[in-house]
Amino acid sequence: MTAILGAVNASGAEADAAWVEFVARVWPVAHRYRVLLALRRGEYGEAIHSLLGPVDELLAGIVERGQAGEVFARHLPAGLLSQVAYGVVFAIADGDLSNGTLGARAATITSLLMLGVPEARAIALVDDRP
């Protein structure tokens, strides 16, 4: 995930478009990482926090950039807001395992909404992605 985020950050895209790209690229492997996120709250939390630290920092950086550019909301600090939006992606991935009806589109739009992106803009960003 660090490599994905590094590439997304290097693209120079606006923060909301970078978030869309991140979700699109991580979605195919989201089922692998959802277990790590669940274990993060358990007895192995400290070790997993240190393992995911670089990912957390890169995500917070995208959100900070979005907040500075007034693309993302400021109702939470960037680090926490990125974790909330990131968590939504994996919650949808977890719920989508059984029936596969929601998918990356739902995860991307929902996470953008959590970041404070207006619905029309979130839908346009997802629908305009090649």
Coordinates of C-alpha atoms in Angstrom, one line a residue:
M1 CA 0.0 0.0 0.0
T2 CA 2.9 2.3 0.6
A3 CA 4.0 1.9 -3.0
I4 CA 0.5 2.6 -4.2
L5 CA 0.2 5.8 -2.1
G6 CA 3.7 6.9 -3.2
A7 CA 2.7 6.6 -6.8
V8 CA -0.6 8.4 -6.2
N9 CA 1.1 11.2 -4.3
A10 CA 3.8 11.6 -7.1
S11 CA 1.0 12.0 -9.7
G12 CA 0.4 15.6 -8.7
A13 CA -3.3 15.1 -8.9
E14 CA -5.7 17.1 -6.8
A15 CA -6.3 15.5 -3.4
D16 CA -9.8 14.3 -4.2
A17 CA -8.6 12.7 -7.5
A18 CA -5.6 11.2 -5.7
W19 CA -8.0 9.6 -3.1
V20 CA -10.1 8.1 -6.0
E21 CA -6.9 6.7 -7.5
F22 CA -5.8 5.3 -4.2
V23 CA -9.1 3.5 -3.6
A24 CA -9.2 2.2 -7.2
R25 CA -5.7 0.7 -6.9
V26 CA -6.1 -0.7 -3.4
W27 CA -9.6 -2.2 -3.9
P28 CA -8.4 -5.4 -5.7
V29 CA -6.3 -6.3 -2.6
A30 CA -8.5 -4.7 0.1
H31 CA -9.6 -8.1 1.4
R32 CA -6.0 -8.8 2.4
Y33 CA -5.6 -5.7 4.4
R34 CA -9.0 -5.6 6.2
V35 CA -7.8 -8.3 8.6
L36 CA -4.7 -6.2 9.5
L37 CA -7.0 -3.3 10.3
A38 CA -9.2 -5.5 12.5
L39 CA -6.2 -6.9 14.3
R40 CA -4.9 -3.3 14.8
R41 CA -7.5 -2.9 17.6
G42 CA -6.4 -6.1 19.4
E43 CA -3.4 -7.5 21.2
Y44 CA -1.1 -7.0 18.2
G45 CA -2.2 -3.4 17.8
E46 CA 1.1 -1.8 18.7
A47 CA 3.1 -4.0 16.1
I48 CA 0.5 -3.4 13.4
H49 CA 0.4 0.4 14.2
S50 CA 4.1 0.5 13.6
L51 CA 3.8 -1.6 10.4
L52 CA 1.1 0.7 9.0
G53 CA 2.6 3.9 10.2
P54 CA 4.0 4.9 6.8
V55 CA 0.6 4.3 5.2
D56 CA -1.1 6.4 7.9
E57 CA 1.3 9.2 7.2
L58 CA 0.8 9.1 3.5
L59 CA -3.0 9.1 3.8
A60 CA -2.9 11.9 6.3
G61 CA -0.7 13.9 3.8
I62 CA -3.3 13.5 1.1
V63 CA -6.0 14.7 3.5
E64 CA -3.9 17.6 4.7
R65 CA -3.3 18.6 1.1
G66 CA -7.1 18.4 0.5
Q67 CA -7.9 20.4 3.6
A68 CA -5.4 23.1 2.6
G69 CA -6.9 23.3 -0.9
E70 CA -10.4 23.4 0.6
V71 CA -11.3 20.1 -1.1
F72 CA -11.7 18.1 2.1
A73 CA -13.5 19.1 5.2
R74 CA -11.8 20.3 8.4
H75 CA -14.2 18.8 11.0
L76 CA -11.4 16.5 12.1
P77 CA -7.6 16.6 12.0
A78 CA -6.1 15.2 8.8
G79 CA -4.7 12.1 10.5
L80 CA -8.0 11.1 12.1
L81 CA -10.1 12.1 9.1
S82 CA -7.9 9.9 6.8
Q83 CA -8.4 7.0 9.2
V84 CA -12.1 7.4 9.2
A85 CA -12.3 7.5 5.4
Y86 CA -9.8 4.7 5.0
G87 CA -11.8 2.6 7.4
V88 CA -15.0 3.1 5.4
V89 CA -13.3 1.6 2.3
F90 CA -12.3 -1.5 4.3
A91 CA -15.7 -1.8 6.0
I92 CA -17.4 -1.8 2.6
A93 CA -14.8 -4.3 1.3
D94 CA -15.6 -6.5 4.3
G95 CA -19.3 -6.3 3.8
D96 CA -19.0 -6.8 0.1
L97 CA -17.3 -10.2 0.4
S98 CA -20.5 -12.2 0.6
N99 CA -22.5 -10.7 -2.2
G100 CA -20.2 -8.4 -4.3
T101 CA -22.9 -5.9 -5.0
L102 CA -21.3 -2.7 -3.7
G103 CA -17.7 -2.7 -5.1
A104 CA -15.1 0.0 -5.5
R105 CA -17.5 2.6 -6.7
A106 CA -19.5 2.5 -3.5
A107 CA -16.4 2.5 -1.4
T108 CA -14.8 5.4 -3.2
I109 CA -17.9 7.6 -3.2
T110 CA -18.7 6.9 0.5
S111 CA -15.1 7.6 1.6
L112 CA -15.1 10.9 -0.4
L113 CA -18.4 11.8 1.3
M114 CA -16.7 11.1 4.7
L115 CA -13.9 13.4 3.6
G116 CA -16.4 16.2 3.0
V117 CA -16.5 16.1 -0.8
P118 CA -20.0 17.1 -2.1
E119 CA -21.9 14.1 -3.5
A120 CA -22.1 15.5 -7.0
R121 CA -18.3 16.0 -7.1
A122 CA -17.7 12.5 -5.6
I123 CA -19.8 10.8 -8.2
A124 CA -18.2 12.9 -11.0
L125 CA -14.7 12.0 -9.9
V126 CA -15.6 8.3 -9.8
D127 CA -17.5 8.3 -13.1
D128 CA -14.7 10.3 -14.9
R129 CA -12.0 7.9 -13.9
P130 CA -10.7 6.0 -17.0

